[in-house]
Coordinates of C-alpha atoms in Angstrom, one line a residue:
X1 CA -40.6 9.2 23.1
X2 CA -40.4 12.5 25.2
X3 CA -40.4 12.6 29.0
X4 CA -44.2 12.3 29.1
X5 CA -44.3 9.3 26.9
X6 CA -45.7 11.1 23.8
X7 CA -44.3 10.2 20.4
X8 CA -42.4 12.9 18.5
X9 CA -42.8 13.3 14.7
X10 CA -39.2 12.2 14.1
X11 CA -39.0 9.5 16.7
X12 CA -40.8 6.3 15.7
X13 CA -40.3 2.6 15.9
X14 CA -38.9 1.2 12.5
X15 CA -41.4 -1.6 12.9
X16 CA -44.2 0.9 12.6
X17 CA -43.2 1.6 9.0
X18 CA -44.8 -1.6 7.9
X19 CA -48.5 -1.0 7.6
X20 CA -51.3 -3.3 6.4
X21 CA -53.0 -2.0 3.2
X22 CA -56.6 -3.1 2.9
X23 CA -56.5 -2.3 -0.8
X24 CA -53.8 -4.9 -1.5
X25 CA -54.3 -7.3 1.4
X26 CA -50.6 -7.1 2.3
X27 CA -48.1 -5.1 4.3
X28 CA -46.3 -2.1 2.8
X29 CA -43.3 -0.1 3.8
X30 CA -44.1 3.6 4.9
X31 CA -41.0 5.6 4.2
X32 CA -42.4 8.8 5.9
X33 CA -44.9 8.1 8.6
X34 CA -45.5 11.7 9.4
X35 CA -46.3 12.5 5.8
X36 CA -48.6 9.5 5.3
X37 CA -50.5 10.2 8.5
X38 CA -51.8 13.4 6.9
X39 CA -54.0 11.2 4.6
X40 CA -55.6 9.5 7.6
X41 CA -58.6 11.1 9.4
X42 CA -59.4 10.5 13.0
X43 CA -62.1 8.0 11.8
X44 CA -59.4 6.0 10.0
X45 CA -57.4 5.5 13.2
X46 CA -58.2 2.4 15.2
X47 CA -60.0 2.9 18.5
X48 CA -57.7 3.1 21.5
X49 CA -57.4 -0.2 23.4
X50 CA -59.1 0.1 26.8
X51 CA -57.2 -1.2 29.9
X52 CA -60.5 -2.8 31.1
X53 CA -61.0 -4.3 27.7
X54 CA -64.6 -2.8 27.5
X55 CA -66.4 -3.2 24.2
X56 CA -66.0 -0.1 22.1
X57 CA -69.0 2.2 21.8
X58 CA -70.8 1.9 18.4
X59 CA -70.1 4.8 16.1
X60 CA -73.0 7.1 15.3
X61 CA -74.6 6.7 11.9
X62 CA -73.3 9.1 9.2
X63 CA -75.3 12.2 8.5
X64 CA -76.3 13.6 5.1
X65 CA -73.9 16.0 3.5
X66 CA -74.8 19.6 3.7
X67 CA -75.0 22.0 0.8
X68 CA -72.4 20.8 -1.7
X69 CA -71.6 23.3 -4.5
X70 CA -72.3 22.2 -8.0
X71 CA -69.3 22.2 -10.3
X72 CA -69.6 24.6 -13.2
X73 CA -71.0 23.0 -16.3
X74 CA -71.5 19.6 -14.7
X75 CA -74.8 18.1 -13.7
X76 CA -75.1 17.2 -10.1
X77 CA -74.9 13.5 -9.6
X78 CA -77.6 11.9 -7.4
X79 CA -76.2 11.0 -4.1
X80 CA -77.4 9.2 -1.0
X81 CA -76.3 9.7 2.5
X82 CA -72.6 10.4 2.6
X83 CA -69.9 10.0 5.3
X84 CA -68.1 12.9 6.9
X85 CA -64.9 11.1 6.1
X86 CA -62.7 12.5 3.3
X87 CA -62.4 10.0 0.5
X88 CA -59.0 8.2 1.0
X89 CA -56.9 8.9 -2.1
X90 CA -55.5 5.9 -3.9
X91 CA -51.8 5.5 -3.8
X92 CA -50.2 6.1 -7.2
X93 CA -48.5 3.2 -9.0
X94 CA -45.2 5.0 -8.6
X95 CA -45.6 5.3 -4.8
X96 CA -46.6 1.7 -4.5
X97 CA -43.6 0.7 -6.6
X98 CA -41.3 2.8 -4.3
X99 CA -42.7 1.1 -1.2
X100 CA -42.2 -2.4 -2.6
X101 CA -38.8 -1.6 -4.0
X102 CA -37.7 -0.2 -0.7
X103 CA -38.9 -3.2 1.2
X104 CA -37.3 -5.6 -1.2
X105 CA -34.0 -3.7 -1.0
X106 CA -34.0 -3.7 2.8
X107 CA -34.4 -7.5 2.7
X108 CA -31.6 -7.9 0.1
X109 CA -29.2 -5.7 2.1
X110 CA -29.8 -7.7 5.2
X111 CA -29.8 -11.1 3.5
X112 CA -26.9 -10.0 1.3
X113 CA -24.7 -9.0 4.1
X114 CA -25.3 -12.4 5.8
X115 CA -24.6 -14.2 2.5
X116 CA -21.4 -12.1 1.9
X117 CA -20.2 -13.0 5.4
X118 CA -20.8 -16.7 4.8
X119 CA -19.1 -16.5 1.4
X120 CA -16.1 -14.7 2.9
X121 CA -15.8 -17.3 5.7
X122 CA -16.2 -20.2 3.2
X123 CA -13.4 -18.8 1.0
X124 CA -11.1 -18.1 4.0
X125 CA -11.6 -21.6 5.2
X126 CA -10.5 -22.9 1.8
X127 CA -7.1 -21.3 1.9
X128 CA -4.1 -23.3 3.2
X129 CA -1.4 -21.2 4.8
X130 CA 2.3 -21.8 5.4
X131 CA 4.5 -19.9 7.9
X132 CA 7.7 -19.1 6.0
X133 CA 9.2 -16.9 8.6
X134 CA 8.0 -13.7 6.7
X135 CA 4.9 -11.8 7.2
X136 CA 5.1 -9.2 4.5
X137 CA 2.2 -6.8 3.7
X138 CA -0.1 -8.0 0.9
X139 CA 0.9 -5.0 -1.2
X140 CA 4.1 -2.9 -1.0
X141 CA 5.0 0.4 -2.7
X142 CA 8.1 -0.9 -4.4
X143 CA 8.8 -3.8 -6.7
X144 CA 7.1 -7.1 -5.9
X145 CA 8.3 -10.6 -6.4
X146 CA 5.7 -13.5 -6.2
X147 CA 6.9 -17.0 -6.1
X148 CA 4.5 -19.4 -7.9
X149 CA 5.1 -23.2 -7.3
X150 CA 3.4 -26.0 -9.1
X151 CA 3.9 -29.2 -7.1
X152 CA 3.7 -32.7 -8.5
X153 CA 2.1 -34.1 -5.4
X154 CA -0.3 -36.8 -6.4
X155 CA -2.4 -37.4 -3.2
X156 CA -5.7 -35.8 -2.6
X157 CA -9.0 -36.0 -4.4
X158 CA -8.8 -35.6 -8.2
X159 CA -5.0 -36.3 -8.3
X160 CA -5.2 -40.0 -8.6
X161 CA -3.6 -41.7 -11.5
X162 CA -0.8 -39.3 -12.3
X163 CA 2.7 -40.9 -12.3
X164 CA 4.3 -41.6 -9.0
X165 CA 1.5 -41.8 -6.5
X166 CA 4.0 -41.7 -3.6
X167 CA 5.6 -38.4 -4.6
X168 CA 6.1 -36.1 -1.7
X169 CA 5.5 -33.1 -3.9
X170 CA 8.5 -31.5 -5.5
X171 CA 8.8 -28.0 -7.1
X172 CA 7.7 -29.4 -10.5
X173 CA 6.9 -26.0 -12.1
X174 CA 8.4 -22.8 -10.6
X175 CA 7.9 -19.2 -11.7
X176 CA 9.2 -16.0 -10.1
X177 CA 6.8 -13.2 -11.1
X178 CA 8.5 -9.8 -10.8
X179 CA 6.4 -6.6 -11.0
X180 CA 8.1 -3.3 -11.4
X181 CA 7.8 -0.6 -8.8
X182 CA 5.8 1.6 -11.1
X183 CA 3.6 -1.3 -12.2
X184 CA 4.4 -0.6 -15.9
X185 CA 5.8 -4.1 -16.6
X186 CA 6.3 -7.6 -15.3
X187 CA 8.7 -10.5 -15.9
X188 CA 8.0 -14.1 -15.0
X189 CA 11.1 -16.2 -14.7
X190 CA 10.6 -19.9 -15.2
X191 CA 13.1 -22.0 -13.3
X192 CA 13.8 -25.5 -14.8
X193 CA 13.1 -28.2 -12.3
X194 CA 16.1 -30.3 -13.5
X195 CA 18.6 -27.4 -13.1
X196 CA 21.5 -28.4 -10.8
X197 CA 22.0 -25.9 -8.0
X198 CA 22.8 -25.5 -4.3
X199 CA 19.9 -25.6 -1.9
X200 CA 20.7 -23.5 1.3
X201 CA 19.9 -24.6 4.8
X202 CA 16.3 -23.6 5.6
X203 CA 13.9 -23.6 8.5
X204 CA 10.4 -25.0 8.4
X205 CA 7.7 -23.9 10.9
X206 CA 4.7 -26.1 11.7
X207 CA 2.3 -25.9 14.7
X208 CA 4.7 -23.5 16.4
X209 CA 7.7 -25.9 16.0
X210 CA 10.8 -24.9 14.0
X211 CA 12.9 -27.5 12.2
X212 CA 16.2 -26.7 10.6
X213 CA 16.9 -28.7 7.4
X214 CA 20.4 -29.0 6.1
X215 CA 21.4 -27.6 2.8
X216 CA 22.7 -29.6 -0.2
X217 CA 25.1 -28.8 -3.0
X218 CA 24.8 -29.9 -6.7
X219 CA 21.3 -31.3 -6.6
X220 CA 18.2 -30.8 -8.8
X221 CA 16.3 -27.6 -8.1
X222 CA 13.0 -29.4 -7.7
X223 CA 14.2 -31.1 -4.5
X224 CA 14.0 -27.7 -2.8
X225 CA 10.5 -28.8 -2.0
X226 CA 9.3 -32.1 -0.5
X227 CA 12.8 -33.7 -0.2
X228 CA 14.1 -34.1 3.4
X229 CA 10.9 -32.5 4.6
X230 CA 11.4 -29.2 2.9
X231 CA 8.4 -26.9 2.5
X232 CA 7.8 -23.8 0.4
X233 CA 10.0 -21.7 2.6
X234 CA 13.0 -23.8 1.4
X235 CA 12.1 -23.2 -2.3
X236 CA 11.7 -19.5 -1.4
X237 CA 15.3 -19.4 0.0
X238 CA 16.7 -21.3 -3.0
X239 CA 15.1 -18.9 -5.5
X240 CA 16.4 -15.9 -3.7
X241 CA 19.9 -17.4 -3.7
X242 CA 19.8 -18.1 -7.4
X243 CA 18.3 -14.8 -8.6
X244 CA 19.3 -12.3 -6.0
X245 CA 15.7 -11.1 -5.8
X246 CA 13.8 -10.7 -2.5
X247 CA 10.5 -12.5 -2.5
X248 CA 7.4 -11.0 -1.0
X249 CA 4.9 -13.8 -1.3
X250 CA 4.4 -17.3 -2.6
X251 CA 1.4 -19.3 -4.1
X252 CA 1.5 -23.1 -4.4
X253 CA -0.9 -25.2 -6.4
X254 CA -1.2 -29.0 -7.2
X255 CA -2.6 -30.7 -10.3
X256 CA -6.1 -29.9 -9.4
X257 CA -5.5 -26.1 -9.7
X258 CA -4.9 -26.4 -13.5
X259 CA -8.1 -28.4 -13.9
X260 CA -10.4 -26.3 -11.7
X261 CA -9.0 -22.8 -12.7
X262 CA -9.1 -23.6 -16.4
X263 CA -12.8 -24.6 -16.1
X264 CA -13.6 -21.6 -13.9
X265 CA -12.6 -19.2 -16.6
X266 CA -14.5 -21.1 -19.2
X267 CA -11.5 -22.8 -20.9
X268 CA -8.2 -21.6 -22.2
X269 CA -7.2 -21.3 -25.8
X270 CA -3.9 -23.0 -26.9
X271 CA -2.2 -23.5 -30.2
X272 CA -0.3 -26.6 -31.6
X273 CA 1.9 -26.5 -34.6
X274 CA 1.4 -30.3 -35.1
X275 CA -0.8 -33.2 -34.0
X276 CA 0.0 -34.5 -30.5
X277 CA -0.8 -38.0 -29.1
X278 CA 1.2 -38.4 -25.8
X279 CA 0.2 -41.6 -24.0
X280 CA 2.2 -40.5 -20.9
X281 CA 0.3 -37.2 -20.3
X282 CA -2.9 -38.4 -22.1
X283 CA -2.9 -35.4 -24.4
X284 CA -4.4 -36.0 -27.8
X285 CA -5.0 -32.9 -29.9
X286 CA -4.8 -32.1 -33.5
X287 CA -2.8 -29.3 -35.1
X288 CA -4.4 -25.9 -34.7
X289 CA -6.2 -23.9 -32.0
X290 CA -8.2 -25.5 -29.2
X291 CA -10.0 -24.3 -26.1
X292 CA -9.2 -26.7 -23.3
X293 CA -10.1 -27.1 -19.7
X294 CA -10.1 -29.7 -16.8
X295 CA -8.3 -32.9 -17.5
X296 CA -7.3 -31.8 -21.0
X297 CA -5.7 -28.6 -19.7
X298 CA -3.7 -30.6 -17.1
X299 CA -2.5 -33.0 -19.9
X300 CA -1.4 -30.0 -22.0
X301 CA 0.8 -28.4 -19.3
X302 CA 2.3 -31.9 -18.4
X303 CA 3.2 -33.1 -21.8
X304 CA 6.8 -33.0 -23.1
X305 CA 7.3 -36.2 -25.1
X306 CA 5.6 -35.0 -28.2
X307 CA 7.0 -31.4 -28.5
X308 CA 10.5 -30.1 -29.4
X309 CA 13.3 -32.2 -28.0
X310 CA 11.0 -33.8 -25.4
X311 CA 12.7 -32.0 -22.6
X312 CA 11.5 -30.1 -19.6
X313 CA 12.4 -26.9 -21.4
X314 CA 10.0 -27.7 -24.1
X315 CA 7.3 -28.3 -21.5
X316 CA 8.0 -24.9 -20.0
X317 CA 7.2 -23.3 -23.3
X318 CA 3.7 -25.0 -23.2
X319 CA 3.2 -23.8 -19.7
X320 CA 4.1 -20.3 -20.6
X321 CA 1.7 -20.3 -23.5
X322 CA -1.0 -21.7 -21.3
X323 CA -0.5 -19.1 -18.5
X324 CA -0.4 -16.2 -21.0
X325 CA -3.6 -17.3 -22.6
X326 CA -5.3 -17.8 -19.2
X327 CA -4.4 -14.3 -18.3
X328 CA -5.8 -12.9 -21.5
X329 CA -9.0 -14.9 -21.0
X330 CA -9.5 -13.5 -17.5
X331 CA -9.1 -9.9 -18.7
X332 CA -11.2 -10.2 -21.9
X333 CA -14.1 -12.4 -20.9
X334 CA -15.4 -10.3 -18.0
X335 CA -14.4 -12.8 -15.4
X336 CA -13.4 -10.1 -13.0
X337 CA -16.7 -8.2 -13.4
X338 CA -19.2 -11.2 -13.5
X339 CA -20.4 -12.2 -10.1
X340 CA -21.0 -15.8 -11.1
X341 CA -17.7 -16.2 -12.9
X342 CA -15.9 -14.4 -10.1
X343 CA -17.4 -16.8 -7.6
X344 CA -16.4 -19.8 -9.5
X345 CA -12.9 -18.5 -9.9
X346 CA -12.5 -17.4 -6.3
X347 CA -13.9 -20.7 -5.0
X348 CA -11.6 -22.8 -7.3
X349 CA -8.6 -20.6 -6.6
X350 CA -8.9 -20.7 -2.8
X351 CA -9.4 -24.4 -2.8
X352 CA -6.4 -25.0 -5.1
X353 CA -3.9 -22.6 -3.5
X354 CA -1.6 -22.6 -0.6
X355 CA 0.0 -19.3 0.3
X356 CA 2.2 -17.6 2.9
X357 CA 0.5 -16.1 6.0
X358 CA 1.0 -12.5 4.6
X359 CA -1.7 -13.2 2.0
X360 CA -3.7 -15.8 4.0
X361 CA -7.1 -14.2 3.7
X362 CA -9.5 -13.4 0.9
X363 CA -9.2 -9.7 1.4
X364 CA -5.4 -9.8 1.2
X365 CA -5.4 -12.0 -1.9
X366 CA -8.0 -9.6 -3.4
X367 CA -5.7 -6.6 -2.7
X368 CA -2.7 -8.4 -4.2
X369 CA -4.7 -9.3 -7.3
X370 CA -6.0 -5.8 -7.9
X371 CA -2.5 -4.4 -7.5
X372 CA -0.9 -6.8 -9.9
X373 CA -3.7 -6.3 -12.4
X374 CA -2.5 -2.7 -13.0
X375 CA 0.2 -4.1 -15.3
X376 CA -0.7 -4.1 -19.0
X377 CA -0.5 -7.6 -20.5
X378 CA 1.5 -6.3 -23.4
X379 CA 4.3 -5.5 -21.0
X380 CA 4.3 -9.0 -19.3
X381 CA 7.1 -11.3 -20.5
X382 CA 7.6 -15.0 -19.6
X383 CA 11.3 -16.0 -19.9
X384 CA 13.1 -19.2 -19.0
X385 CA 16.2 -18.9 -16.8
X386 CA 19.1 -19.5 -19.2
X387 CA 20.7 -22.9 -18.9
X388 CA 23.2 -25.2 -20.7
X389 CA 23.1 -29.0 -21.0
X390 CA 24.9 -30.9 -18.3
X391 CA 27.3 -33.8 -19.2
X392 CA 24.8 -36.4 -17.9
X393 CA 22.3 -35.5 -20.6
X394 CA 19.4 -35.5 -18.1
X395 CA 20.0 -32.2 -16.2
X396 CA 21.0 -28.7 -17.0
X397 CA 23.3 -26.0 -15.5
X398 CA 22.8 -22.3 -15.0
X399 CA 24.2 -20.3 -17.9
X400 CA 25.8 -17.6 -15.8
X401 CA 26.9 -15.5 -18.8
X402 CA 23.3 -15.0 -19.8
X403 CA 21.5 -15.4 -16.5
X404 CA 23.4 -12.8 -14.5
X405 CA 22.6 -9.9 -17.0
X406 CA 19.0 -11.1 -17.0
X407 CA 18.7 -11.2 -13.2
X408 CA 20.3 -7.7 -13.1
X409 CA 17.7 -6.3 -15.5
X410 CA 14.9 -7.8 -13.3
X411 CA 16.5 -6.5 -10.1
X412 CA 16.6 -3.0 -11.5
X413 CA 13.1 -3.0 -13.0
X414 CA 14.3 -3.0 -16.6
X415 CA 11.5 -4.3 -18.8
X416 CA 12.0 -7.0 -21.4
X417 CA 9.3 -5.2 -23.5
X418 CA 9.1 -1.7 -24.9
X419 CA 7.2 0.3 -22.4
X420 CA 6.6 4.0 -21.9
X421 CA 8.5 4.9 -18.8
X422 CA 7.0 7.3 -16.3
X423 CA 8.8 10.4 -15.2
X424 CA 10.9 10.8 -18.4
X425 CA 12.2 14.2 -17.2
X426 CA 13.7 12.5 -14.1
X427 CA 15.2 9.8 -16.2
X428 CA 16.9 12.4 -18.5
X429 CA 18.1 14.3 -15.5
X430 CA 19.7 11.1 -14.0
X431 CA 21.4 10.3 -17.3
X432 CA 22.8 13.8 -17.5
X433 CA 24.7 13.3 -14.3
X434 CA 26.9 10.8 -16.1
X435 CA 27.8 13.3 -18.9
X436 CA 30.7 15.6 -18.6
X437 CA 34.5 15.7 -17.7
X438 CA 35.9 12.9 -15.6
X439 CA 38.6 13.3 -13.0
X440 CA 41.9 11.4 -13.2
X441 CA 41.6 8.2 -11.1
X442 CA 44.5 9.3 -8.9
X443 CA 42.4 12.4 -7.8
X444 CA 39.3 10.4 -6.9
X445 CA 38.8 10.5 -3.1
X446 CA 36.1 8.1 -1.8
X447 CA 35.2 6.3 1.4
X448 CA 33.4 3.0 0.9
X449 CA 30.7 1.7 3.3
X450 CA 29.3 -1.8 3.2
X451 CA 25.5 -1.8 3.2
X452 CA 25.3 -4.8 0.9
X453 CA 25.0 -7.5 3.5
X454 CA 27.9 -9.3 2.0
X455 CA 30.8 -9.7 4.3
X456 CA 34.1 -8.0 3.3
X457 CA 32.5 -6.2 0.3
X458 CA 33.9 -2.8 1.3
X459 CA 37.5 -4.0 1.6
X460 CA 37.1 -6.0 -1.6
X461 CA 36.0 -2.9 -3.4
X462 CA 38.8 -0.7 -2.0
X463 CA 41.5 -3.3 -3.0
X464 CA 40.0 -3.4 -6.5
X465 CA 39.9 0.4 -6.8
X466 CA 43.5 0.8 -5.7
X467 CA 45.1 -2.1 -7.5
X468 CA 43.1 -2.2 -10.7
X469 CA 41.6 1.3 -11.2
X470 CA 44.4 3.4 -9.8
X471 CA 42.1 5.2 -7.3
X472 CA 44.7 5.2 -4.5
X473 CA 42.8 7.8 -2.3
X474 CA 40.0 5.3 -1.5
X475 CA 39.4 4.0 2.0
X476 CA 37.3 1.5 3.9
X477 CA 34.7 3.1 6.0
X478 CA 33.3 -0.2 7.5
X479 CA 29.7 -1.2 7.7
X480 CA 26.9 1.3 6.9
X481 CA 24.3 2.1 9.6
X482 CA 21.8 0.0 7.6
X483 CA 21.7 -2.3 4.6
X484 CA 20.5 -0.7 1.3
X485 CA 18.8 -2.2 -1.7
X486 CA 20.7 -0.1 -4.1
X487 CA 24.3 1.3 -4.2
X488 CA 24.5 5.1 -3.8
X489 CA 27.3 7.6 -4.3
X490 CA 27.0 10.9 -2.3
X491 CA 29.2 13.8 -3.5
X492 CA 29.3 17.6 -3.6
X493 CA 28.9 19.7 -6.8
X494 CA 32.6 20.4 -6.9
X495 CA 33.2 16.7 -6.9
X496 CA 31.1 15.9 -9.9
X497 CA 34.0 15.0 -12.1
X498 CA 35.2 12.5 -9.5
X499 CA 31.7 11.0 -9.2
X500 CA 31.6 10.5 -13.0
X501 CA 34.9 8.8 -13.0
X502 CA 33.9 6.4 -10.2
X503 CA 30.5 5.8 -11.8
X504 CA 32.2 4.9 -15.1
X505 CA 34.6 2.5 -13.4
X506 CA 31.9 0.7 -11.3
X507 CA 29.1 0.8 -13.9
X508 CA 26.8 2.9 -11.6
X509 CA 23.5 4.1 -13.0
X510 CA 22.7 7.8 -12.9
X511 CA 20.1 7.1 -10.2
X512 CA 22.9 6.0 -7.8
X513 CA 24.5 9.5 -7.9
X514 CA 23.2 11.8 -5.1
X515 CA 24.6 15.3 -5.6
X516 CA 24.6 17.6 -2.6
X517 CA 23.9 21.4 -2.6
X518 CA 27.2 22.8 -1.1
X519 CA 30.7 22.4 -2.3
X520 CA 33.1 20.2 -0.2
X521 CA 36.5 21.0 1.2
X522 CA 39.4 20.3 -1.2
X523 CA 40.5 17.1 0.5
X524 CA 37.0 15.8 1.4
X525 CA 35.9 12.3 0.4
X526 CA 32.8 11.2 -1.4
X527 CA 30.8 8.5 0.2
X528 CA 30.1 5.3 -1.7
X529 CA 27.6 2.9 0.1
X530 CA 27.4 -0.5 -1.4
X531 CA 23.8 -2.0 -1.6
X532 CA 22.3 -5.4 -2.3
X533 CA 22.8 -4.8 -6.0
X534 CA 26.5 -5.0 -5.5
X535 CA 27.7 -8.3 -7.1
X536 CA 31.4 -8.0 -6.7
X537 CA 34.3 -5.6 -7.3
X538 CA 34.6 -5.0 -11.1
X539 CA 31.1 -6.2 -11.9
X540 CA 29.0 -3.4 -13.3
X541 CA 26.0 -2.5 -11.2
X542 CA 24.0 -1.0 -14.0
X543 CA 21.7 -3.5 -15.7
X544 CA 21.9 -4.0 -19.4
X545 CA 19.4 -2.1 -21.5
X546 CA 18.5 -5.3 -23.5
X547 CA 18.1 -8.9 -22.6
X548 CA 20.7 -11.5 -23.7
X549 CA 20.1 -13.0 -27.1
X550 CA 18.6 -16.4 -27.7
X551 CA 16.9 -16.6 -24.4
X552 CA 13.6 -18.6 -24.3
X553 CA 10.7 -16.0 -23.9
X554 CA 7.0 -15.6 -24.5
X555 CA 5.1 -12.3 -24.5
X556 CA 1.8 -12.6 -22.5
X557 CA -0.1 -10.6 -25.1
X558 CA 1.2 -12.6 -28.1
X559 CA -1.7 -14.8 -29.5
X560 CA 0.3 -16.3 -32.3
X561 CA 2.4 -18.7 -30.3
X562 CA 2.1 -22.3 -31.4
X563 CA 3.9 -25.2 -29.8
X564 CA 5.8 -27.5 -32.2

């Protein structure tokens, strides 16, 4: 309204857009009141309401129409007395449809936003969160490591009747899902629950209270959760100690997760190379392919007494096959694009999962899922951490000869599948730095800084260089200003032959060599800064190009896998 209280053409109450239509007997939405008002004559407008509420004067009777022209070629139709009003044009069907569509859309948008908020709140309330002392962003630019824990906790609705009802919930199934920095490949490391390892001291946090739980040596890996009051943060610390990888987030699920998620995606296809009838897991399936869900899916991932050597390693094979198939089903069945399927999956997942606080909302979980979905399934590999039998016949030990090269590959984003690497030109340029003449070890001048986070690493390296490699002109520069993820060697162009000698001795990758732009003085030192990838003097930093032979692995895109 203007200062005098008169309505402007572009200033109207949105409520006035809804107008009663006598032709249809209902209200319609007027999108442009100014335009529609052109169709209304003064006689169409309602009489102004009097302040004294006097009865409105009766309208004068209509007068006959004067002198209408006859249309050419058409007889004049007999007419009676006519009104001075213009005949009101009927609204076209298209215009009516537009009104009704607009009104319906307005209702859906308002109602939909309320529904979306309620759904969001419902899903958020489903999620159980743990404070693990880390609050990492849901998505990072570099490589990502997601710890997935399947617990054997038996309490809670739907978990009755499985084994030890009093179990505190151990790390029964554990996967470390590593995604490369460029999102071209991923490797899922399965850690056997019966592997003997050391569990470091850890800190749990509950209701604002911290509790330090002592570490243990030479115990089963699965006791990193549940035993002595340990929570997922303790399993987190244990896996980091074993693999040397820094974890970003964790997801934990119980038996119900397998049942509900397998049903939410409409079943998961699995393959058996023989008939199975396992009374302990309650799995009874014939040889061949089957689509399973619910209780049957849970029985499949729990069985081990009817496959292979009836060990936990054989059960891991079944779990890897199941997870690979579930991932394929989600991508191929339109689950991620169907609202109803997505609702079932989201509702089931948020009820079944416990996560760290860094991904403790639906939006953060969504961002993480979308980021991880960039990886092509054909470049996702499930591999079991290499182990050897222990003398007791019931447990296993880490096979360091095979495990350490595998961990090194994962740490340096080396894929276990053939992938087309991005930035091929940069890779070729890095490799070229290692080619060319190498200086005599006695002429290598280098200062070693410790940015690895390992105490004494710089002096250990200098001792090795001088006593083993003959690099007598090496020195200890102390601690670096900050810890680094990767080892680097900085040098001048006229020190390239020294850099190549040092890289060859230490097994440095071409990416570790950082050449400057200006030549150095004749007696100047290069600078070697040890990073978190430093494993020890004399241990090559470069990851192997290929995985060790005879490791247990399953390609996520391989549909031919059948358990025997």
